[in-house]
Short mmCIF file of N, CA and C in Angstrom, two decimals:
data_model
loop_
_atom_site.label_atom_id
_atom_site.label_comp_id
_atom_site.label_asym_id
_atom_site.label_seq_id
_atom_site.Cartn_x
_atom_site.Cartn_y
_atom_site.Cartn_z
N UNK A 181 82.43 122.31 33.67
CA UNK A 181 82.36 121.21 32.75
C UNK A 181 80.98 120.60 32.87
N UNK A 182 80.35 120.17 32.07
CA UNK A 182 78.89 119.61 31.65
C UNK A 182 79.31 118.42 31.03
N UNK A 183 78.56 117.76 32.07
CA UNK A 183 77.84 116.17 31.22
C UNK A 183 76.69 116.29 30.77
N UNK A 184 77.03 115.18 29.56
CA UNK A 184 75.53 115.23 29.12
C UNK A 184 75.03 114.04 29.43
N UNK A 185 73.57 113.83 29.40
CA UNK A 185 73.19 112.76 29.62
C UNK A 185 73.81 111.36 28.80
N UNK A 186 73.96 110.20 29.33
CA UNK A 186 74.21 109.23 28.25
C UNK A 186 73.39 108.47 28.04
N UNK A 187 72.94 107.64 26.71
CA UNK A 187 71.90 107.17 26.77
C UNK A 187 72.24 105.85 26.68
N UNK A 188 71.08 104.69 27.65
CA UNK A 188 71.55 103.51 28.00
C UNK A 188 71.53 102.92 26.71
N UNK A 189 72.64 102.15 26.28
CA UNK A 189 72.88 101.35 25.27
C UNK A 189 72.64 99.76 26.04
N UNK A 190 71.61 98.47 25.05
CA UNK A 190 70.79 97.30 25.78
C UNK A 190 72.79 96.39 26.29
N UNK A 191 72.33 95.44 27.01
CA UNK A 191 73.17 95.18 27.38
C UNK A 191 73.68 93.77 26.33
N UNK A 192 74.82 93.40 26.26
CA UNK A 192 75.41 92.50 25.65
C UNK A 192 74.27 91.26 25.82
N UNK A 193 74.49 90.97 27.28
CA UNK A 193 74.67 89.86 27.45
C UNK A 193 72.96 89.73 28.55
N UNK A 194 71.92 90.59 28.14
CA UNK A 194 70.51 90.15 28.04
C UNK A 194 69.91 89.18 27.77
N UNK A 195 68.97 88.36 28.16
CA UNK A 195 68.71 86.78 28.04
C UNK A 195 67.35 87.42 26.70
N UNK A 196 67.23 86.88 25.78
CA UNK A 196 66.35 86.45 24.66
C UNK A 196 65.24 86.51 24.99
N UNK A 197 64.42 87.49 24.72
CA UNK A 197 62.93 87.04 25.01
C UNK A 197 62.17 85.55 24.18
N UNK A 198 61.12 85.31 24.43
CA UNK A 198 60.77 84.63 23.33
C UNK A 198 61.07 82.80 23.72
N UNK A 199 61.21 82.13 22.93
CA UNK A 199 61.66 80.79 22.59
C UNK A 199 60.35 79.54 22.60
N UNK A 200 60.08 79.02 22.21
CA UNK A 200 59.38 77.72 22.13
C UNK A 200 60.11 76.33 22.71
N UNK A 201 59.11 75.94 23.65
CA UNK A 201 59.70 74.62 23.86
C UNK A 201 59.33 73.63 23.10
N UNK A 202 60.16 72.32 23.18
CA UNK A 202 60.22 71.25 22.28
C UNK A 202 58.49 70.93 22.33
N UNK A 203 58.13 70.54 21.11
CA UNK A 203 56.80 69.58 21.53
C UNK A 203 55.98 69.60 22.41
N UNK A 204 55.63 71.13 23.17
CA UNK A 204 54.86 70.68 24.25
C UNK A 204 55.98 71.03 25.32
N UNK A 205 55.83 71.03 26.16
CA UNK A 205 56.87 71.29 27.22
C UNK A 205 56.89 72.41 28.01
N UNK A 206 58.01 72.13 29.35
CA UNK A 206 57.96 73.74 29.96
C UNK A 206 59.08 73.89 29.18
N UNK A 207 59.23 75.23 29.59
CA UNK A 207 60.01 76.20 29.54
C UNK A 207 60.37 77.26 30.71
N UNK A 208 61.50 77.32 31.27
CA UNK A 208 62.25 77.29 32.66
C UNK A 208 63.53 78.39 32.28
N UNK A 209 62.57 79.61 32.90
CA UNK A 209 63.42 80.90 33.12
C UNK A 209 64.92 80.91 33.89
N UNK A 210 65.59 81.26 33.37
CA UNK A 210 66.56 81.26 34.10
C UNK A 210 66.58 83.02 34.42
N UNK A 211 67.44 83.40 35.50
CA UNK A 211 67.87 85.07 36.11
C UNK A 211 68.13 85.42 34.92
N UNK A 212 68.74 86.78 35.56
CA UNK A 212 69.11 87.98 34.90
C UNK A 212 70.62 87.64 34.26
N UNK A 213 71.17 87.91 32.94
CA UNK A 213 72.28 87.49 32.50
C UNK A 213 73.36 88.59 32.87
N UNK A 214 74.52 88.81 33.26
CA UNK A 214 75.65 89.30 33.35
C UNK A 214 76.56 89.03 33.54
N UNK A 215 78.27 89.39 33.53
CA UNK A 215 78.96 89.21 34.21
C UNK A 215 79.15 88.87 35.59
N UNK A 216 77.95 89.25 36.62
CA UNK A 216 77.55 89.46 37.79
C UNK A 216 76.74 88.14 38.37
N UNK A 217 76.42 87.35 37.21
CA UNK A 217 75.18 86.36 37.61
C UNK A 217 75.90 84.90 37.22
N UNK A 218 75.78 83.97 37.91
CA UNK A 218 76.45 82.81 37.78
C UNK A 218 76.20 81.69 36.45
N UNK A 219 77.22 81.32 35.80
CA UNK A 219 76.98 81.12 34.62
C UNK A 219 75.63 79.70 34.23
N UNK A 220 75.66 79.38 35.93
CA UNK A 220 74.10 78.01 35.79
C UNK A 220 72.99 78.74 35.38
N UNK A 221 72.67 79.95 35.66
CA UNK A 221 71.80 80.30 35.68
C UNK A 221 71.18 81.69 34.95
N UNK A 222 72.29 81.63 33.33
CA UNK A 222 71.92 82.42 31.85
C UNK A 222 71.43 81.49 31.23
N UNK A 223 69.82 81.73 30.66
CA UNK A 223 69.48 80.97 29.57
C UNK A 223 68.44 80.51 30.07
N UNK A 224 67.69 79.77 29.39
CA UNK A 224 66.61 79.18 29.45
C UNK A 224 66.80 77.16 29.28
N UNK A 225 65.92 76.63 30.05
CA UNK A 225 66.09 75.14 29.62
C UNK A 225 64.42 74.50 29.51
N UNK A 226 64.35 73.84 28.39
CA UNK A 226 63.11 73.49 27.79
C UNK A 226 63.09 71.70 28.22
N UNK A 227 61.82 71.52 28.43
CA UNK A 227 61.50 70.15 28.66
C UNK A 227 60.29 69.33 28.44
N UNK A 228 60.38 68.60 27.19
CA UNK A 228 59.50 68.58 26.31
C UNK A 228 58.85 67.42 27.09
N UNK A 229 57.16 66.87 26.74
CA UNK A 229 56.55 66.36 27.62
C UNK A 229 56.67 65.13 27.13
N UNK A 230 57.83 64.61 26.66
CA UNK A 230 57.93 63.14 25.90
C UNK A 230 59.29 62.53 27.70
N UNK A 231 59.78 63.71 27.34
CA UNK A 231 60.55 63.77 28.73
C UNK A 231 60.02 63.37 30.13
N UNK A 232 59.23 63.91 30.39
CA UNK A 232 58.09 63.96 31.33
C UNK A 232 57.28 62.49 31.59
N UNK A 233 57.19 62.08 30.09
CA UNK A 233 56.35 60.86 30.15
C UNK A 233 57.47 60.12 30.53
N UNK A 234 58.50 59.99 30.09
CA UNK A 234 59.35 58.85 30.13
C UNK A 234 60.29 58.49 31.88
N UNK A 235 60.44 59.39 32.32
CA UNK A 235 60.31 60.01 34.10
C UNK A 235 59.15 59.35 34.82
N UNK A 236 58.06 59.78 34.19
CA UNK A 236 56.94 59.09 34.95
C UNK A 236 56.83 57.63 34.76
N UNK A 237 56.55 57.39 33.24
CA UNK A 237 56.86 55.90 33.35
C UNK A 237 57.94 55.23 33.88
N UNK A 238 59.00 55.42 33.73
CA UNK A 238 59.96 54.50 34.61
C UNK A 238 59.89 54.49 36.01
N UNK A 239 59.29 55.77 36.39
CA UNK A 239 59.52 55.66 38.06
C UNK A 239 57.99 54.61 38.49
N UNK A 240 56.67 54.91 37.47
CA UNK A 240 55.72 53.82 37.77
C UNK A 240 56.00 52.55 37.87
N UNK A 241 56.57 51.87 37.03
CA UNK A 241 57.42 50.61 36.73
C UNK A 241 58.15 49.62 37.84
N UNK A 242 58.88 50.76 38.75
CA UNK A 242 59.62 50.09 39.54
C UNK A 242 59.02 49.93 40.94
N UNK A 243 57.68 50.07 41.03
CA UNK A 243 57.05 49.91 42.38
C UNK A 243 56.35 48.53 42.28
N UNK A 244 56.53 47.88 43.63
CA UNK A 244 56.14 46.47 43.18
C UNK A 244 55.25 46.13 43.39
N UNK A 245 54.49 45.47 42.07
CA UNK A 245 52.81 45.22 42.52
C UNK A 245 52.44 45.99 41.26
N UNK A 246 53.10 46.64 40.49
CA UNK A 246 52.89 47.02 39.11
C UNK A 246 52.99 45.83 38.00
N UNK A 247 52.27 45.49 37.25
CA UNK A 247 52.56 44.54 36.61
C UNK A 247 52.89 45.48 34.41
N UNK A 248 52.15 45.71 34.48
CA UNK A 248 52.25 46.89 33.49
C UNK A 248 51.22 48.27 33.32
N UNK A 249 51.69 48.97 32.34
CA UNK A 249 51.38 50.10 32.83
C UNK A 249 50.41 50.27 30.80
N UNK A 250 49.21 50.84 30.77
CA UNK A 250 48.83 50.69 29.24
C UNK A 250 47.83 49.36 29.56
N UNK A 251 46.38 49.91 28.67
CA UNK A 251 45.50 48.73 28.67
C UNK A 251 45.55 48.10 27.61
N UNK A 252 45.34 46.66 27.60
CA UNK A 252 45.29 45.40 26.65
C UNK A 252 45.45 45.83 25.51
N UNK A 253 44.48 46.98 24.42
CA UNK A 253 44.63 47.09 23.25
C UNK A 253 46.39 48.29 22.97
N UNK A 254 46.05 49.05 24.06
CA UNK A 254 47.08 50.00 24.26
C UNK A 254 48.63 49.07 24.15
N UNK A 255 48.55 48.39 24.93
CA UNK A 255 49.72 47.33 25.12
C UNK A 255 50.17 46.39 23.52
N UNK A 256 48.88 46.01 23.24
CA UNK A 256 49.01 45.06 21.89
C UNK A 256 49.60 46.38 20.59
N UNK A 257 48.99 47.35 20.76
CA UNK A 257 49.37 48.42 19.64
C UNK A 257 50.81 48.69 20.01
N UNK A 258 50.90 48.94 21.50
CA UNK A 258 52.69 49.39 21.10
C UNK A 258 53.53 48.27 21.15
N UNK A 259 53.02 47.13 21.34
CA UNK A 259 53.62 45.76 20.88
C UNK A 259 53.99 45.82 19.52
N UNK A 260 53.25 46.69 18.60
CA UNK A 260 53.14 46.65 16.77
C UNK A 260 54.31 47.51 16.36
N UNK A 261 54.03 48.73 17.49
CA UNK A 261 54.79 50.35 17.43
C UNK A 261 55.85 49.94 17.88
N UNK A 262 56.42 49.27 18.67
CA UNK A 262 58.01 49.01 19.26
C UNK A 262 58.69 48.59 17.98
N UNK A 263 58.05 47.58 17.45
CA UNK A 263 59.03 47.32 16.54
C UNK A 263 59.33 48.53 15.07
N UNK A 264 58.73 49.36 15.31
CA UNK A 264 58.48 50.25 13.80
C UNK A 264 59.48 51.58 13.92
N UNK A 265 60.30 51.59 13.22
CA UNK A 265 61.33 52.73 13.73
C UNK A 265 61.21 54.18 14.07
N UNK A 266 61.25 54.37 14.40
CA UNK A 266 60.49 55.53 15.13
C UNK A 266 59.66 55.66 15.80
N UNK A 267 59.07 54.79 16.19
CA UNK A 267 58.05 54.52 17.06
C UNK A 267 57.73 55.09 18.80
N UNK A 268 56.85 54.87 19.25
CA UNK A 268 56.51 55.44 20.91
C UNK A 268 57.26 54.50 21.75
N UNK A 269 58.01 55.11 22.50
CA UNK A 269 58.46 54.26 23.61
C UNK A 269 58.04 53.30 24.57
N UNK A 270 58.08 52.26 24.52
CA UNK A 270 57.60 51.42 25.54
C UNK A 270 57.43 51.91 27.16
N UNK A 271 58.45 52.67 26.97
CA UNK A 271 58.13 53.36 28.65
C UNK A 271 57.10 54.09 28.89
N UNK A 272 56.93 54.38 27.80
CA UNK A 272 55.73 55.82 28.00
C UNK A 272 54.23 55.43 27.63
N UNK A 273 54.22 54.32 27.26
CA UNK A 273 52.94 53.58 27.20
C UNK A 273 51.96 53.75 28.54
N UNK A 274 50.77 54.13 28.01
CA UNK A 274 50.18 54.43 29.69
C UNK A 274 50.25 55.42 30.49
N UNK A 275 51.17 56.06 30.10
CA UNK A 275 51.23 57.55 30.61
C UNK A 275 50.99 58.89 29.49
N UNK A 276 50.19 59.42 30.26
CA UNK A 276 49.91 61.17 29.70
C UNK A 276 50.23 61.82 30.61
N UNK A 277 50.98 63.06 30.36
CA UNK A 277 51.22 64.12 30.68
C UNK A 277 50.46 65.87 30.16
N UNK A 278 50.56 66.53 31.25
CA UNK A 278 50.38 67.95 30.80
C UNK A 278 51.35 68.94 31.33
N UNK A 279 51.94 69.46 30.33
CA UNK A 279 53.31 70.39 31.18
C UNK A 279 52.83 71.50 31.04
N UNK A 280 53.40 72.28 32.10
CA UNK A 280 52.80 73.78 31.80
C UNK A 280 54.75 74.57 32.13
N UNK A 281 54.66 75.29 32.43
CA UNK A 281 55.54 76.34 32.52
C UNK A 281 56.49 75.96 33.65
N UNK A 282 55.59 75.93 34.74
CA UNK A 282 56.51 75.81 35.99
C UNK A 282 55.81 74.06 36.93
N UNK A 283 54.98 73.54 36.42
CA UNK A 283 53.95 72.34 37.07
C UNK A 283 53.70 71.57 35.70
N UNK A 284 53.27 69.97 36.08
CA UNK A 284 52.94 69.48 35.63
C UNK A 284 51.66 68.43 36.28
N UNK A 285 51.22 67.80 35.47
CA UNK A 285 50.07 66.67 35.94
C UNK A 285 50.43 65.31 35.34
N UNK A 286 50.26 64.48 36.08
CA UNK A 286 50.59 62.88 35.03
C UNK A 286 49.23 61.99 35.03
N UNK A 287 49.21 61.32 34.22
CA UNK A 287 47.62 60.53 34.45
C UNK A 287 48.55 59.06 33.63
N UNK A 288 48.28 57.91 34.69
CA UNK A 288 48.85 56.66 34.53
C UNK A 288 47.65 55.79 34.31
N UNK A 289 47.85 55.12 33.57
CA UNK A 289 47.04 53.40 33.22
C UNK A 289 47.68 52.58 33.55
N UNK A 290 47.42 51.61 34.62
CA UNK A 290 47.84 50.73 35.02
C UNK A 290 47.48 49.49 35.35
N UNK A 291 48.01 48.09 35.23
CA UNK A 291 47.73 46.93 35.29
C UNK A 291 48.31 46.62 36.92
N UNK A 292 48.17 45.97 37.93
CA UNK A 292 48.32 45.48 39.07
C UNK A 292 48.58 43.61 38.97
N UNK A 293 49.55 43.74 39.88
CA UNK A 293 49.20 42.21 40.48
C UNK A 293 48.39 41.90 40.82
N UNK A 294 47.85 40.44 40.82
CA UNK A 294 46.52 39.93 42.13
C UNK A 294 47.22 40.01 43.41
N UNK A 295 46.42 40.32 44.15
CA UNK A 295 46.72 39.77 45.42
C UNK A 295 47.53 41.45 46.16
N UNK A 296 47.88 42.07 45.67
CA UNK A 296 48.35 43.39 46.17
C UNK A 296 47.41 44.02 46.68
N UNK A 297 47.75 44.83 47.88
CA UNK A 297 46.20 46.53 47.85
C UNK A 297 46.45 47.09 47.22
N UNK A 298 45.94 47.30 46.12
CA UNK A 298 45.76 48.40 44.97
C UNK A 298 45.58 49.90 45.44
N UNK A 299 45.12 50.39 47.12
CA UNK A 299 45.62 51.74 47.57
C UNK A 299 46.85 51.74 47.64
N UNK A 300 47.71 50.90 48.23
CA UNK A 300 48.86 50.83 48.19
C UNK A 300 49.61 50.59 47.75
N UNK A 301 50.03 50.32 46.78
CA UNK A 301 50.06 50.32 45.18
C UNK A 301 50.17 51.65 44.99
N UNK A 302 49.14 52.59 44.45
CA UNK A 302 48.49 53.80 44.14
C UNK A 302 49.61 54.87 44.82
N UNK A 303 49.39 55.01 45.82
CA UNK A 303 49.96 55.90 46.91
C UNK A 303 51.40 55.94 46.48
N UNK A 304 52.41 54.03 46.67
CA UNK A 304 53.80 54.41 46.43
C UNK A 304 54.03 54.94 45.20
N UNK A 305 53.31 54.50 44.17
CA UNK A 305 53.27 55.38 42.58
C UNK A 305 53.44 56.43 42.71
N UNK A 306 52.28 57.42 43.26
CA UNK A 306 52.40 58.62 43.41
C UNK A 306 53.71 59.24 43.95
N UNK A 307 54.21 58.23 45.18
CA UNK A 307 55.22 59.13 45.45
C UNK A 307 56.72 59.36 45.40
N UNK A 308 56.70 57.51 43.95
CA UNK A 308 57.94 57.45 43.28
C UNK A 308 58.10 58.38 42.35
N UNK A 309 56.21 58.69 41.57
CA UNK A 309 56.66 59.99 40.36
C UNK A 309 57.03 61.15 40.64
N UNK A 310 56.15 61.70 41.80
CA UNK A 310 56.25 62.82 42.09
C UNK A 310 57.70 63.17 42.55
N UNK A 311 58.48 62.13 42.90
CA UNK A 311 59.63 62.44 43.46
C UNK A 311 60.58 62.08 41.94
N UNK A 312 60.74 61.58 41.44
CA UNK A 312 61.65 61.34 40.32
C UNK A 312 61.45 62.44 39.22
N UNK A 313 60.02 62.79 39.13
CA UNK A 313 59.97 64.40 38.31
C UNK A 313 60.35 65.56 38.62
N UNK A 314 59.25 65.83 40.33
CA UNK A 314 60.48 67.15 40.70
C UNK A 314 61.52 66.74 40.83
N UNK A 315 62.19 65.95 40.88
CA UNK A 315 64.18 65.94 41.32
C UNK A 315 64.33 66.01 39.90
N UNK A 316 64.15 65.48 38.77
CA UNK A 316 64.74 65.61 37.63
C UNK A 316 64.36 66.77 36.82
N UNK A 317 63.48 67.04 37.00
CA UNK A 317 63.06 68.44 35.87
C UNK A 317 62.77 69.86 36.66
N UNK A 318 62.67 69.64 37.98
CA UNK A 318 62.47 70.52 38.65
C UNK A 318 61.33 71.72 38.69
N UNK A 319 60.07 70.58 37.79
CA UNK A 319 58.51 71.37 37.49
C UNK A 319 58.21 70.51 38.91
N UNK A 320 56.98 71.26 39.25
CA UNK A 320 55.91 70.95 40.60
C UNK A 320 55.07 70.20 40.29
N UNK A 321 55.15 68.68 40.79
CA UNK A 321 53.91 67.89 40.17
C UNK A 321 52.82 68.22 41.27
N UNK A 322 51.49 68.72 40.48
CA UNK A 322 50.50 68.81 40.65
C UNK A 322 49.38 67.89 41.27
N UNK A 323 49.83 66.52 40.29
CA UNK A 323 48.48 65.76 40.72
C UNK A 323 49.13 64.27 39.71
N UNK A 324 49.00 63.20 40.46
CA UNK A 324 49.18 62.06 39.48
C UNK A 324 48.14 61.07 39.30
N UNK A 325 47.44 60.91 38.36
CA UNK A 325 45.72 60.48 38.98
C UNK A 325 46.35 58.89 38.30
N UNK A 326 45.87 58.05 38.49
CA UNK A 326 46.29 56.77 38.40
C UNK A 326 43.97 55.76 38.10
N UNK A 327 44.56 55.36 36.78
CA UNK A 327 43.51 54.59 36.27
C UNK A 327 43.76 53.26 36.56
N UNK A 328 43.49 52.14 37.70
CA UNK A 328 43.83 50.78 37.82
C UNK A 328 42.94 49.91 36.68
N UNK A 329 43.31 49.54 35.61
CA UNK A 329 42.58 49.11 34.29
C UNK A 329 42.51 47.50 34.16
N UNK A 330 43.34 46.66 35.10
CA UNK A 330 43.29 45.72 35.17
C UNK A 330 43.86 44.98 36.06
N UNK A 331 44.25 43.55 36.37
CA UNK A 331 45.07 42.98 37.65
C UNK A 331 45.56 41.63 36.44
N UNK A 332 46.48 41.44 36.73
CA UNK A 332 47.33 40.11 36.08
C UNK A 332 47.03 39.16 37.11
N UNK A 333 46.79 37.53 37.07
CA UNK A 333 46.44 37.14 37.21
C UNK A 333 47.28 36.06 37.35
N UNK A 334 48.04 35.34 38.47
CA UNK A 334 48.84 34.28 38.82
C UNK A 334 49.12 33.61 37.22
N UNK A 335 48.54 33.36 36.41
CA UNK A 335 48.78 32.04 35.54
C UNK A 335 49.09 32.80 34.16
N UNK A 336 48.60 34.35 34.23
CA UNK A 336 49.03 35.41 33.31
C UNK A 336 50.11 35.69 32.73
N UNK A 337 50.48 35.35 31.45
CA UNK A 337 51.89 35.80 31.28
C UNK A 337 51.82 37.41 30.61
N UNK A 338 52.96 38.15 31.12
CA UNK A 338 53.45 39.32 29.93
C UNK A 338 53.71 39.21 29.15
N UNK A 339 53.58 40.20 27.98
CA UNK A 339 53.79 40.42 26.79
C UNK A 339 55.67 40.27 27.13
N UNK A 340 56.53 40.73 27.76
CA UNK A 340 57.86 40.59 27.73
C UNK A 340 58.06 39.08 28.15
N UNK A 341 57.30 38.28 28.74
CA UNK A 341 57.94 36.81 29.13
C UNK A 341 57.52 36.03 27.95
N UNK A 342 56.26 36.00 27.05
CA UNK A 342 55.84 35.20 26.11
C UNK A 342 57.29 35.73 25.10
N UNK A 343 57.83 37.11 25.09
CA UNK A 343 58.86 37.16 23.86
C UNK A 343 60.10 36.54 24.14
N UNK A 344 60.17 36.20 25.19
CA UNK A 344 61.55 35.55 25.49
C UNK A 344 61.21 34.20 25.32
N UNK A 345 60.22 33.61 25.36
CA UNK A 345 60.08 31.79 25.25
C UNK A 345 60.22 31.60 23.91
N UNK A 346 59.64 32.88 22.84
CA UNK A 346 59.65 32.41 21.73
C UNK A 346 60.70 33.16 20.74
N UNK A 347 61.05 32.35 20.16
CA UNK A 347 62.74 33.04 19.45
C UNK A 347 62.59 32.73 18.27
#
């Protein structure tokens, strides 16, 4: 009895070459697809760098001694842009990003308190973003370069406290 050769027919359940991520973004290989391979890990997951910004900004935000993040005109424009529907997020004001595939880079503008060390300052930034990006997106931050653009000033009010006095 003779076999003949059989010829490999592609498999069902092969992952897609190809795909575009959102806007900019990585794009995050997942394994080999089969029956054999665990279902977290068929497919691809995209993460667009609006994502990225908005990660970085919030985790800048909550270190104390930040007063805002975006310089004066930057701040007054998305003061204009918040209200306009569709508009740029307030969080993401002040932050740029560059995503690549598997890493990213963040570059922050930032306003300070008086009276803080502005290295220290700097440093916990770095290592609230770096930690709130890799844990959430699971790209390698690279580098978070931080522009200190100004210091608020004891008698200074924010743009968020002047909107609450006035109604």
């Amino acid at each position: 009895m003779s076999t003949s050769p059989k010829t490999a027919a592609p498999a069902v359940n092969e992952p897609r070459t190809g795909g575009t991520p959102l806007s900019g973004g990585a794009t995050v290989q997942a394994g080999p697809a089969g029956a054999d391979t665990a279902p977290a890990t068929r497919g691809k997951t995209s993460i667009a760098d609006g994502v990225v910004e908005k990660i970085a900004g919030m985790a800048a935000r909550e270190v104390p001694g930040v007063a805002a993040l975006g310089g004066g005109l930057a701040r007054t424009l998305g003061a204009v842009r918040d209200r306009v529907p569709g508009g740029r997020s307030p969080v993401t004001r002040g932050v740029k990003v560059e995503v690549g595939e598997r890493q990213t880079a963040v570059d922050l503008d930032i306003v300070v308190e008086y009276g803080v060390p502005i290295t220290e300052v700097a440093g916990d930034i770095r290592e609230n973003v770096i930690s709130a990006v890799e844990r959430m997106t699971g790209l390698e931050v690279v580098e978070v370069n931080i522009a200190v653009i100004d210091v608020r000033l004891p008698d200074e009010t924010t743009e968020d406290e002047a909107e609450t006095r006035v109604q």
